[in-house]
Tab-separated table of C-alpha atoms in Angstrom:
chain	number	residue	atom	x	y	z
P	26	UNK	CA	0.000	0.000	0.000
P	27	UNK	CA	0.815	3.705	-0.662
P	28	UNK	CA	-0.013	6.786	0.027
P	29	UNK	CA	-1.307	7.579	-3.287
P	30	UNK	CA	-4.372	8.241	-4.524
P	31	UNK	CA	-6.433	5.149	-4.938
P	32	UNK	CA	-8.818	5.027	-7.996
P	33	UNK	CA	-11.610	2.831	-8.716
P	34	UNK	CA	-11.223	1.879	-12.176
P	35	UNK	CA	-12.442	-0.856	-14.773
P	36	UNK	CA	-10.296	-0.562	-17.958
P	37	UNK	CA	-12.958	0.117	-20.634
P	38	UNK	CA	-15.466	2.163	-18.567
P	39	UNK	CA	-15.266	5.574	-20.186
P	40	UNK	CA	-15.517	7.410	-17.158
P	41	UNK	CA	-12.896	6.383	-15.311
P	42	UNK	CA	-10.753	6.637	-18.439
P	43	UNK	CA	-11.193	10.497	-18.844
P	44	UNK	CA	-9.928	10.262	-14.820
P	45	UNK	CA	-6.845	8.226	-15.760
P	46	UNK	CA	-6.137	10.863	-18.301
P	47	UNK	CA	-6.379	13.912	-16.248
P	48	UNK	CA	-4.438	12.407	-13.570
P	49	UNK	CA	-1.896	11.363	-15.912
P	50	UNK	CA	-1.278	14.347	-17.705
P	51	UNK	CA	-0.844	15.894	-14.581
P	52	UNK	CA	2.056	13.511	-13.484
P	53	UNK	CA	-0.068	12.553	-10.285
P	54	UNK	CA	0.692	9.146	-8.827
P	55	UNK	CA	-2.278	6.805	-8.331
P	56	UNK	CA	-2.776	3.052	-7.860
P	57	UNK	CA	-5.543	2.038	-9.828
P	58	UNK	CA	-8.271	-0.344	-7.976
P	59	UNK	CA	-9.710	-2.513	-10.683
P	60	UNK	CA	-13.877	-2.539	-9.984
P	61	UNK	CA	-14.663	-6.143	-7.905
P	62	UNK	CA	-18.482	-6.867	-6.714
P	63	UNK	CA	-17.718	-5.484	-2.971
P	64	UNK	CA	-17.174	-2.110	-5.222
P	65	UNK	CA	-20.494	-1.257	-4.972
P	66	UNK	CA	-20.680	-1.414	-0.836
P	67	UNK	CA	-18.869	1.684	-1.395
P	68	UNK	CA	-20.218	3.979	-4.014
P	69	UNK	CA	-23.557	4.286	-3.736
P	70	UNK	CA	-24.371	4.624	-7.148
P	71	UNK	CA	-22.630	1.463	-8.176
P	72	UNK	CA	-20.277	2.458	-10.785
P	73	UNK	CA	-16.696	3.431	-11.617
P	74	UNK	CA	-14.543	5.881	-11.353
P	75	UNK	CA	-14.313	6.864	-7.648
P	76	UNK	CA	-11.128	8.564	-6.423
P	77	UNK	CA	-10.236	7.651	-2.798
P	78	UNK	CA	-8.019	10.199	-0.746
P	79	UNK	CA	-4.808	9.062	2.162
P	80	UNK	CA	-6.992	10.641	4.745
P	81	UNK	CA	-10.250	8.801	3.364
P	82	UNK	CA	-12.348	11.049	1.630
P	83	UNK	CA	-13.765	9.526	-1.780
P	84	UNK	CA	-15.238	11.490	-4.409
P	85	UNK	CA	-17.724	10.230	-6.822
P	86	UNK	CA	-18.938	11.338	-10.583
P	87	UNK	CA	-16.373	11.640	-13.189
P	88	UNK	CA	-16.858	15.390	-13.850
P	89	UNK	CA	-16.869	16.125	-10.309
P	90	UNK	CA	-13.853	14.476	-9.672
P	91	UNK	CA	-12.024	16.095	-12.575
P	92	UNK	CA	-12.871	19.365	-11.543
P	93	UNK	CA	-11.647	18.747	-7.823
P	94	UNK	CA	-7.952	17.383	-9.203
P	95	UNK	CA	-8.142	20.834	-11.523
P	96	UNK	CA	-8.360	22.499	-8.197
P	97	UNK	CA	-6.479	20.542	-5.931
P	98	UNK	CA	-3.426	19.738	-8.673
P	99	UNK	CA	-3.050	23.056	-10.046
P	100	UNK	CA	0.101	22.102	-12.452
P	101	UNK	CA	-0.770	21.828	-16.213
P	102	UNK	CA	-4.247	23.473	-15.835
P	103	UNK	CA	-7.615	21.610	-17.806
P	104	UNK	CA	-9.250	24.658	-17.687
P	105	UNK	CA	-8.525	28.174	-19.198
P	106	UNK	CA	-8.541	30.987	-16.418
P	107	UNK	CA	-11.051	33.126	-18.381
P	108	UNK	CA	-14.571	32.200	-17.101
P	109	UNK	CA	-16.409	32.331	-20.525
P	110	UNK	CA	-13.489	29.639	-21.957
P	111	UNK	CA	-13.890	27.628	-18.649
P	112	UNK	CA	-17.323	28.044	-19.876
P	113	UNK	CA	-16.981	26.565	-23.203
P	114	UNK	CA	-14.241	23.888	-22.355
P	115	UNK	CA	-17.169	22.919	-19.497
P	116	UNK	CA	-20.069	22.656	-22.483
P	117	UNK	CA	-17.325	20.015	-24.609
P	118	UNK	CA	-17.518	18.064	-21.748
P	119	UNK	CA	-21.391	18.025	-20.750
P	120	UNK	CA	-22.143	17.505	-24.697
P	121	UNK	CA	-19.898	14.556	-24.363
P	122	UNK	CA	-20.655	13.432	-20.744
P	123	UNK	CA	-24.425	14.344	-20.605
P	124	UNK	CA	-25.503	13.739	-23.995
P	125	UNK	CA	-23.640	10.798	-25.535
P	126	UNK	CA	-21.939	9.355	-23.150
P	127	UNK	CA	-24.734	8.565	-20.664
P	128	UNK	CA	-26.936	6.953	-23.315
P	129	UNK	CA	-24.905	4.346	-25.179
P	130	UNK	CA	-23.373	3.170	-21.774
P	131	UNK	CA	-23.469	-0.808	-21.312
P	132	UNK	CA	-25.744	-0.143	-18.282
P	133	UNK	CA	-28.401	1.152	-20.886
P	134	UNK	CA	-27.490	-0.773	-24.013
P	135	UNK	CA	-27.948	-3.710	-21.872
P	136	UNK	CA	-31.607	-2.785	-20.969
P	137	UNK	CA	-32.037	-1.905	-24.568
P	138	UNK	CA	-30.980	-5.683	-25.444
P	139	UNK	CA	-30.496	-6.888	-29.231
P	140	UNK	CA	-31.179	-3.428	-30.960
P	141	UNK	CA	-27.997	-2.147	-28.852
P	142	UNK	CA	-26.158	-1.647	-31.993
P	143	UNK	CA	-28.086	0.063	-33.776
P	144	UNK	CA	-29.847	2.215	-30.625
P	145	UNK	CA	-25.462	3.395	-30.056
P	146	UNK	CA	-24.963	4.158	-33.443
P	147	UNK	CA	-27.746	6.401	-33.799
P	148	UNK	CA	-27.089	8.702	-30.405
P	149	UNK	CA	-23.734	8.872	-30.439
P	150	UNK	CA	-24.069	10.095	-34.244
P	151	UNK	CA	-26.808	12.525	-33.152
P	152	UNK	CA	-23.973	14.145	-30.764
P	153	UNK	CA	-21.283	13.968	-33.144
P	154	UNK	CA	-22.982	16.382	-35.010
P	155	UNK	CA	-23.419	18.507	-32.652
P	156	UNK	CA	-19.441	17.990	-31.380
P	157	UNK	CA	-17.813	18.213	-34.766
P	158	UNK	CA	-19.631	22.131	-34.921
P	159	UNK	CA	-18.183	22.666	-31.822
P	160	UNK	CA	-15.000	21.247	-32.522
P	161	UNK	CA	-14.593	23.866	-35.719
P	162	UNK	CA	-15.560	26.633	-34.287
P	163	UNK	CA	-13.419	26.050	-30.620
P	164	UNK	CA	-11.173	23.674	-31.907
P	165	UNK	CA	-7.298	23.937	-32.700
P	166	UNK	CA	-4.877	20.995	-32.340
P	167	UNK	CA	-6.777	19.540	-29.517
P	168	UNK	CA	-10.367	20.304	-28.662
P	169	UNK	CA	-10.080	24.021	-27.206
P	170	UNK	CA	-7.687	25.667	-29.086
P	171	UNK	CA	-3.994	24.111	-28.474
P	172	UNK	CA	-3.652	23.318	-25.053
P	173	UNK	CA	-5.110	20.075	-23.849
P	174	UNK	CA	-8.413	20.599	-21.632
P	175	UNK	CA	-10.800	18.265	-19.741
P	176	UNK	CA	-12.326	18.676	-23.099
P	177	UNK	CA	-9.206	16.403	-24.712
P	178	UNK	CA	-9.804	13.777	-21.672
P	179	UNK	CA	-13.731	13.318	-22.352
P	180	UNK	CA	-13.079	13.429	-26.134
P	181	UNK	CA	-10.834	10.514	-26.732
P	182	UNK	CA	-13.158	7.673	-24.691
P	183	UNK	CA	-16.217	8.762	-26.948
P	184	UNK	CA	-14.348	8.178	-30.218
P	185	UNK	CA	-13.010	4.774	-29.274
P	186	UNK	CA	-16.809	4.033	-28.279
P	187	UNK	CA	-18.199	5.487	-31.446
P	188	UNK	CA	-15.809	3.240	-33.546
P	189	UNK	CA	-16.388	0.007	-31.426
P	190	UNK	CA	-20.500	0.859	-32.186
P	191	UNK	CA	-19.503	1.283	-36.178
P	192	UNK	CA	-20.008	4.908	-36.123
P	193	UNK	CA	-18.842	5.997	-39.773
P	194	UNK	CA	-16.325	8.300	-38.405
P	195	UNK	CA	-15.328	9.884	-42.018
P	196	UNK	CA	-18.369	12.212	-41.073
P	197	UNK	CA	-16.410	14.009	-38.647
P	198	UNK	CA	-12.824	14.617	-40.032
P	199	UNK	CA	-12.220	17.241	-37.321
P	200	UNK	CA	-13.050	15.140	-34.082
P	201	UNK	CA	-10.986	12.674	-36.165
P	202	UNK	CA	-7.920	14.374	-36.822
P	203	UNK	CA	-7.887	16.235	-32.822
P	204	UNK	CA	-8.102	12.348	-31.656
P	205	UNK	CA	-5.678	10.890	-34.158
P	206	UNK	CA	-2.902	14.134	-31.957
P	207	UNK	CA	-4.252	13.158	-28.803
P	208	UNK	CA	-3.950	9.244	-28.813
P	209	UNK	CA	-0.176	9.471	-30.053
P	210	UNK	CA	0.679	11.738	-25.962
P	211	UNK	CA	2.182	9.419	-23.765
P	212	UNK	CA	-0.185	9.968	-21.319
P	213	UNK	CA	-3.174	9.489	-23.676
P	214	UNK	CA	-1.274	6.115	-23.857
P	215	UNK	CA	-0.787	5.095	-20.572
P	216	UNK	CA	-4.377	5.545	-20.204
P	217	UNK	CA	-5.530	3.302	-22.907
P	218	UNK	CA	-8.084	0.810	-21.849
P	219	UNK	CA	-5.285	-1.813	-23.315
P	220	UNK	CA	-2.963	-1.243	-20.344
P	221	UNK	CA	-4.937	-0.927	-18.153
P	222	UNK	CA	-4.054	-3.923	-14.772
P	223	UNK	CA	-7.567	-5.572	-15.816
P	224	UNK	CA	-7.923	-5.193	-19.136
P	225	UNK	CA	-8.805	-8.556	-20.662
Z	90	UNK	CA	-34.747	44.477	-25.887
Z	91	UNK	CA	-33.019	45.016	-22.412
Z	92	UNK	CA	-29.500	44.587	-21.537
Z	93	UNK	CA	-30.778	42.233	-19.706
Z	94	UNK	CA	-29.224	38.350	-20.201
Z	95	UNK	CA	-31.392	36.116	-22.301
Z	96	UNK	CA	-32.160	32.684	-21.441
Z	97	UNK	CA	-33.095	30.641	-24.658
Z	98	UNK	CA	-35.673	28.245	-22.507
Z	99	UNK	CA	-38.333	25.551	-22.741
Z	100	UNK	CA	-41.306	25.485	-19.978
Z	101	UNK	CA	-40.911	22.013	-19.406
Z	102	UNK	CA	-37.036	21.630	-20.353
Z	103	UNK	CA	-34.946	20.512	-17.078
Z	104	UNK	CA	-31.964	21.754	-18.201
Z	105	UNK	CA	-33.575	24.961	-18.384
Z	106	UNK	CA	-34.992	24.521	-15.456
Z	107	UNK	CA	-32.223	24.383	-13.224
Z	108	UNK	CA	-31.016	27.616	-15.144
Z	109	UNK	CA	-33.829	29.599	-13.974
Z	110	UNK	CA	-33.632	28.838	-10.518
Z	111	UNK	CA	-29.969	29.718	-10.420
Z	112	UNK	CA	-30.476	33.316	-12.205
Z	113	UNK	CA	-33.953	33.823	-10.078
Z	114	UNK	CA	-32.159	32.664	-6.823
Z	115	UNK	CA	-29.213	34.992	-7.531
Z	116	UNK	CA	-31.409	38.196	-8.173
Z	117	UNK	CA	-30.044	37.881	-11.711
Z	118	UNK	CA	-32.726	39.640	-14.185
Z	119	UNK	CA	-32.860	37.759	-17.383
Z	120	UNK	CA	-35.218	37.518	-20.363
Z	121	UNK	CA	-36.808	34.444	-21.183
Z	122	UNK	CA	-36.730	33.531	-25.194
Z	123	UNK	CA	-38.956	30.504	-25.638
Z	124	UNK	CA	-37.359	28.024	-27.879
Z	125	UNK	CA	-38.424	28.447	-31.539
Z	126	UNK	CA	-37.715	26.375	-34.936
Z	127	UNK	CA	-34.995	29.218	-35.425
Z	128	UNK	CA	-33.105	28.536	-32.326
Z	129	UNK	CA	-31.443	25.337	-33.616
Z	130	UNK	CA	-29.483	27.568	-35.986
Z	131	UNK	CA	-28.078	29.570	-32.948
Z	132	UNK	CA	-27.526	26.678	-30.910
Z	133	UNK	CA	-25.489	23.389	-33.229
Z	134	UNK	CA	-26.921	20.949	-30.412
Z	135	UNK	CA	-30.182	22.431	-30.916
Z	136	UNK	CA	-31.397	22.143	-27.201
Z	137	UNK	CA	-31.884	24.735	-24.498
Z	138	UNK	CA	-30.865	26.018	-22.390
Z	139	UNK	CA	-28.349	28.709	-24.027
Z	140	UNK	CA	-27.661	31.989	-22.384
Z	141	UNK	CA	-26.621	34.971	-24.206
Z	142	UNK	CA	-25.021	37.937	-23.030
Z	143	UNK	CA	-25.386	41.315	-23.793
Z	144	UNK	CA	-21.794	40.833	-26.063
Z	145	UNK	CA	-23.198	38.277	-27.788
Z	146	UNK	CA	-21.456	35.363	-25.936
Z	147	UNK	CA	-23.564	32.120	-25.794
Z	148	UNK	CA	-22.986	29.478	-23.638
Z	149	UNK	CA	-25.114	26.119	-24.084
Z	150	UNK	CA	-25.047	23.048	-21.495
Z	151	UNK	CA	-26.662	23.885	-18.350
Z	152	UNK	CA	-23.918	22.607	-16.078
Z	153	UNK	CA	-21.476	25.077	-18.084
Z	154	UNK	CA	-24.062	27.693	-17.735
Z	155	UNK	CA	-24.479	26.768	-13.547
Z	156	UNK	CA	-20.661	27.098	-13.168
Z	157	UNK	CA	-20.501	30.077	-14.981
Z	158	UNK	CA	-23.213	31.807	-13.277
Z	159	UNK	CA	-21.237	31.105	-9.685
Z	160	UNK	CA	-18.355	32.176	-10.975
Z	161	UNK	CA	-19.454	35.795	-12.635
Z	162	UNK	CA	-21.773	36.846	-10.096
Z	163	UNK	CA	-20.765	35.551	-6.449
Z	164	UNK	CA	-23.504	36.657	-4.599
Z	165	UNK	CA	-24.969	34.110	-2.500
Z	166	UNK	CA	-23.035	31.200	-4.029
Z	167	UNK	CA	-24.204	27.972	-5.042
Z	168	UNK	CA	-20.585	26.223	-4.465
Z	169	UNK	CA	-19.293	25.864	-1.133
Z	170	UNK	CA	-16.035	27.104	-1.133
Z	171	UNK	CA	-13.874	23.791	0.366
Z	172	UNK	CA	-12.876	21.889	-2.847
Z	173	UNK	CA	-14.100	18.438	-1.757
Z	174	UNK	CA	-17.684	19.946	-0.472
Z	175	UNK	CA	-17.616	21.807	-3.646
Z	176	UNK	CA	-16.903	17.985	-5.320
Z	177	UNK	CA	-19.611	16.564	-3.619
Z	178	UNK	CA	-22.249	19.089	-4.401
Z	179	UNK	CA	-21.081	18.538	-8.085
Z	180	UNK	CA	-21.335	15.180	-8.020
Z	181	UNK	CA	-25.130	14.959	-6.442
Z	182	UNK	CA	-25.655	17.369	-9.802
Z	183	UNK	CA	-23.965	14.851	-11.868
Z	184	UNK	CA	-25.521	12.146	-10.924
Z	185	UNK	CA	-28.973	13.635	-11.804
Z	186	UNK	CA	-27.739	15.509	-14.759
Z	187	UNK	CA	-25.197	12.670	-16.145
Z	188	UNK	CA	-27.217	9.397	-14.757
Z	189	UNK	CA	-30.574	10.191	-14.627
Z	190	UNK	CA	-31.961	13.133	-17.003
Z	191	UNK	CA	-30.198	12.291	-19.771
Z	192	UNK	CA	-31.720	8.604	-20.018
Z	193	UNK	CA	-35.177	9.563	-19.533
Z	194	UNK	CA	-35.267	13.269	-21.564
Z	195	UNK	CA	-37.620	13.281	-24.476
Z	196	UNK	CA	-35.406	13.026	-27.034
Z	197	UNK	CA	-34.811	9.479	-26.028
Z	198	UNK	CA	-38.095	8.840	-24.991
Z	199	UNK	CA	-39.243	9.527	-27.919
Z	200	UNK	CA	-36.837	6.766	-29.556
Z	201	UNK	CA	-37.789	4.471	-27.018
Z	202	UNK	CA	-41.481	4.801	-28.215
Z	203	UNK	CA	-44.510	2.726	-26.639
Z	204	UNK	CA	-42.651	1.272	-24.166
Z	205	UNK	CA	-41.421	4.810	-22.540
Z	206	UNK	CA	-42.958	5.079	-19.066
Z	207	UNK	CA	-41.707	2.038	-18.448
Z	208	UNK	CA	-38.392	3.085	-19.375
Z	209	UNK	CA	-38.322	6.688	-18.022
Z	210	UNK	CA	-40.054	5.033	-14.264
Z	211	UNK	CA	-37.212	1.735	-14.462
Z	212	UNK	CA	-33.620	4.345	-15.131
Z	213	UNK	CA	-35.126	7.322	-12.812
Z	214	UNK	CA	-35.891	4.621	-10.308
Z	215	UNK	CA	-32.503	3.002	-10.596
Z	216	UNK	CA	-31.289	6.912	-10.146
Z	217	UNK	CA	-33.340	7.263	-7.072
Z	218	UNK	CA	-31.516	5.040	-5.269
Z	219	UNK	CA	-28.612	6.411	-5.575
Z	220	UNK	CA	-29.650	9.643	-5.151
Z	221	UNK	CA	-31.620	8.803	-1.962
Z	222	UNK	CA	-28.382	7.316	-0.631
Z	223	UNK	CA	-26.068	10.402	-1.533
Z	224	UNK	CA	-28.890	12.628	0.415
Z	225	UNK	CA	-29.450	10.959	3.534
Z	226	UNK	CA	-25.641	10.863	3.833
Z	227	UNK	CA	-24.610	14.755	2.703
Z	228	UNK	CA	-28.298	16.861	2.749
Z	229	UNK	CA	-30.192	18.196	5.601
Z	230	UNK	CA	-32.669	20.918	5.113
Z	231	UNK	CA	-31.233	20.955	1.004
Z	232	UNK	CA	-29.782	18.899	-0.523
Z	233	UNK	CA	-26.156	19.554	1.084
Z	234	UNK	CA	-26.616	20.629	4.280
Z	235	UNK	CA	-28.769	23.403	5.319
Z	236	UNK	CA	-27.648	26.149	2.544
Z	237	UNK	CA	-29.003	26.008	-1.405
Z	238	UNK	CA	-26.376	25.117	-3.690
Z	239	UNK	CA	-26.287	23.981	-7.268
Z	240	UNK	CA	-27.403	20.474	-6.298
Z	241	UNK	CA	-31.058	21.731	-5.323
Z	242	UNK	CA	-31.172	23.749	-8.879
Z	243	UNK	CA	-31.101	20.131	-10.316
Z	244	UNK	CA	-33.282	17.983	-7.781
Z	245	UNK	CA	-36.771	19.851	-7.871
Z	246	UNK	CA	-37.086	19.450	-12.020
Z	247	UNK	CA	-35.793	16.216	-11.448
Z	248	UNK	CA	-38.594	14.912	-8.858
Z	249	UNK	CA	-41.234	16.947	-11.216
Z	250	UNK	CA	-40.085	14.446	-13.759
Z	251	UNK	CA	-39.897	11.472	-11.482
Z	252	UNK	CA	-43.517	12.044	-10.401
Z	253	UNK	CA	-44.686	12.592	-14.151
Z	254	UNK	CA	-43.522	8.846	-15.164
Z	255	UNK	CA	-45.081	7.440	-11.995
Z	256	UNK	CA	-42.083	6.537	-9.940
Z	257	UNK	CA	-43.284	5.648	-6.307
Z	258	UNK	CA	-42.138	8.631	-4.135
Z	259	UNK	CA	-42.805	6.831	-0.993
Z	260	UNK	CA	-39.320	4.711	-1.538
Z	261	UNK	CA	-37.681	7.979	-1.107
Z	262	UNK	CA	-38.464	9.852	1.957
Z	263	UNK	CA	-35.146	12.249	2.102
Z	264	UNK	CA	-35.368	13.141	-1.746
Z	265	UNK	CA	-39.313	14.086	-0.932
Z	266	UNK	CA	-38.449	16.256	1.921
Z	267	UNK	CA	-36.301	18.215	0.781
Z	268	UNK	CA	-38.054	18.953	-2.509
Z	269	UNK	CA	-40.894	19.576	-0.476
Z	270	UNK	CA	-39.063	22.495	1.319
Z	271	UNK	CA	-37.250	23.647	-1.977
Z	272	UNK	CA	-40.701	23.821	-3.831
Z	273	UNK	CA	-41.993	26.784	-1.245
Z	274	UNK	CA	-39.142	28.966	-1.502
Z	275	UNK	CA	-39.243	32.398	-3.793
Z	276	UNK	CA	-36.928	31.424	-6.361
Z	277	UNK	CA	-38.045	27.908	-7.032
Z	278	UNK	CA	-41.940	29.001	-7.040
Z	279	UNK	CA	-40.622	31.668	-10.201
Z	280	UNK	CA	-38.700	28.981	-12.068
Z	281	UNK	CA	-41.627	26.838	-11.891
Z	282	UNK	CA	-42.685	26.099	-15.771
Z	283	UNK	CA	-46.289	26.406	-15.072
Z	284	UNK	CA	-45.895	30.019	-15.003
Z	285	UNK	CA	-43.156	30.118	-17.937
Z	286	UNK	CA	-44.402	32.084	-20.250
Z	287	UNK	CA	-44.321	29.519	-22.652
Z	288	UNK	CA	-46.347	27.150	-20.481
Z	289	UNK	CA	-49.083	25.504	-22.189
């Protein structure tokens, strides 16, 4: 045991992959606690990523826990200091963490049963739309200009997702060609679902 | 035409929802601009809430718009200011704006088709839970503790929608009081969409 942070992790949850990526590009240690069944006992709500503290505190929801590390970790800032960019980085995110995300997760696909396919396809192509408009009028090299953001760290989990639900991702050349930069940063890398301890 | 901010907004619209109650509980005038065939053109998601300022910056997402509101006009603030009370207030939000709404807003519904009070009752339900949970443990007279913060601009639209699919209430004691008390106070009655101007 260390005293690093501890976070509770499963390798292809998308969620706890933007976490690994923040945390990452920030260069802050963490031992990664692959999800088991006694998981639940402590998050309430069941599901990965939780971030657990040395003194014991444990913070749940994705977003929420990226903003806390932008505050706590203040080193290679995710958000821009001006409030209306914080503002626009923060709607990247919530496009990608409120409306894709949320709906083509396995926890719904698997109450939508056989038409899960098709039912993925179709909303995470719905917000792609919406995303690639974004992406050309905010984007530069990475999602908000050229400095990585949480925008980068949301962005590159919903692209592997739309291509393992056959999204036809020649539609959107520009989310394309900001995830094609990110993927190739080492610690876009070391946060791939691939290397993850329990990746299978 | 004021100077006035304008709040592109839907009487029934959550999202928007929780806007209003922020500007309202803030004092913050702001002129309502029902959402019209046009407004997709303004907005590339083509949902509301957007808010536009008098320099013609619009911001769309209503967790962007939340944290933006906070941070330009401080008065009686709807983060606390420690950074892990601040991460647990945004992850009660999350889990109703990322877990819940999303799942059961119309625009899936509407996919889902004959089957969607089933649906919208089984994932708000599943919600509930953890929501109840996350209350009993962190709310008191609000949602966190005994001041408003962001977390109560979420919970009231999201009972109103609970109640409207027929999820039982009585499972959740803590989530029903504390709407109850939100529900009488000033800003809440003023955000209500019954008396949107749009309301039909």
């Amino acid at each position: 045991m260390t005293d690093n942070l501890k976070l509770y992790t499963y390798w292809r949850s998308s969620c706890s992959w933007r976490v690994r990526i923040a945390l990452n590009y920030k260069d802050i240690p963490f031992d990664p606690i692959p999800k088991t069944p006694e998981y639940k006992e402590k998050n309430p709500n069941g599901v990965v990523p939780s971030l657990l503290f040395p003194d014991g505190k444990l913070v749940i929801q994705s977003s929420a826990i990226l903003e806390l590390v932008d505050e706590l970790y203040p080193q290679k800032p995710l958000l821009p200091k001006d409030p209306f960019k914080r503002a626009t980085v923060r709607s990247i995110c919530a496009l990608i963490g409120s409306d894709i995300q949320p709906i083509q997760n396995l926890r719904v696909l698997n109450y939508v049963g056989e038409t899960k396919q098709e039912w993925a396809a179709h909303f995470i192509d719905l917000g792609f739309q919406a995303l690639e408009a974004m992406l050309i009028k905010h984007g530069g090299k990475y999602c908000f200009g050229d400095e990585i953001t949480l925008a980068d760290a949301y962005l590159v989990p919903q692209v592997y997702n739309a291509k393992r639900w056959g999204v036809d991702m020649s539609k959107y050349p520009v989310i394309t060609a900001i995830n094609d930069r990110l993927v190739e940063l080492e610690p876009f890398k070391k946060s791939d679902p691939s290397v993850q301890v329990d990746a299978q």
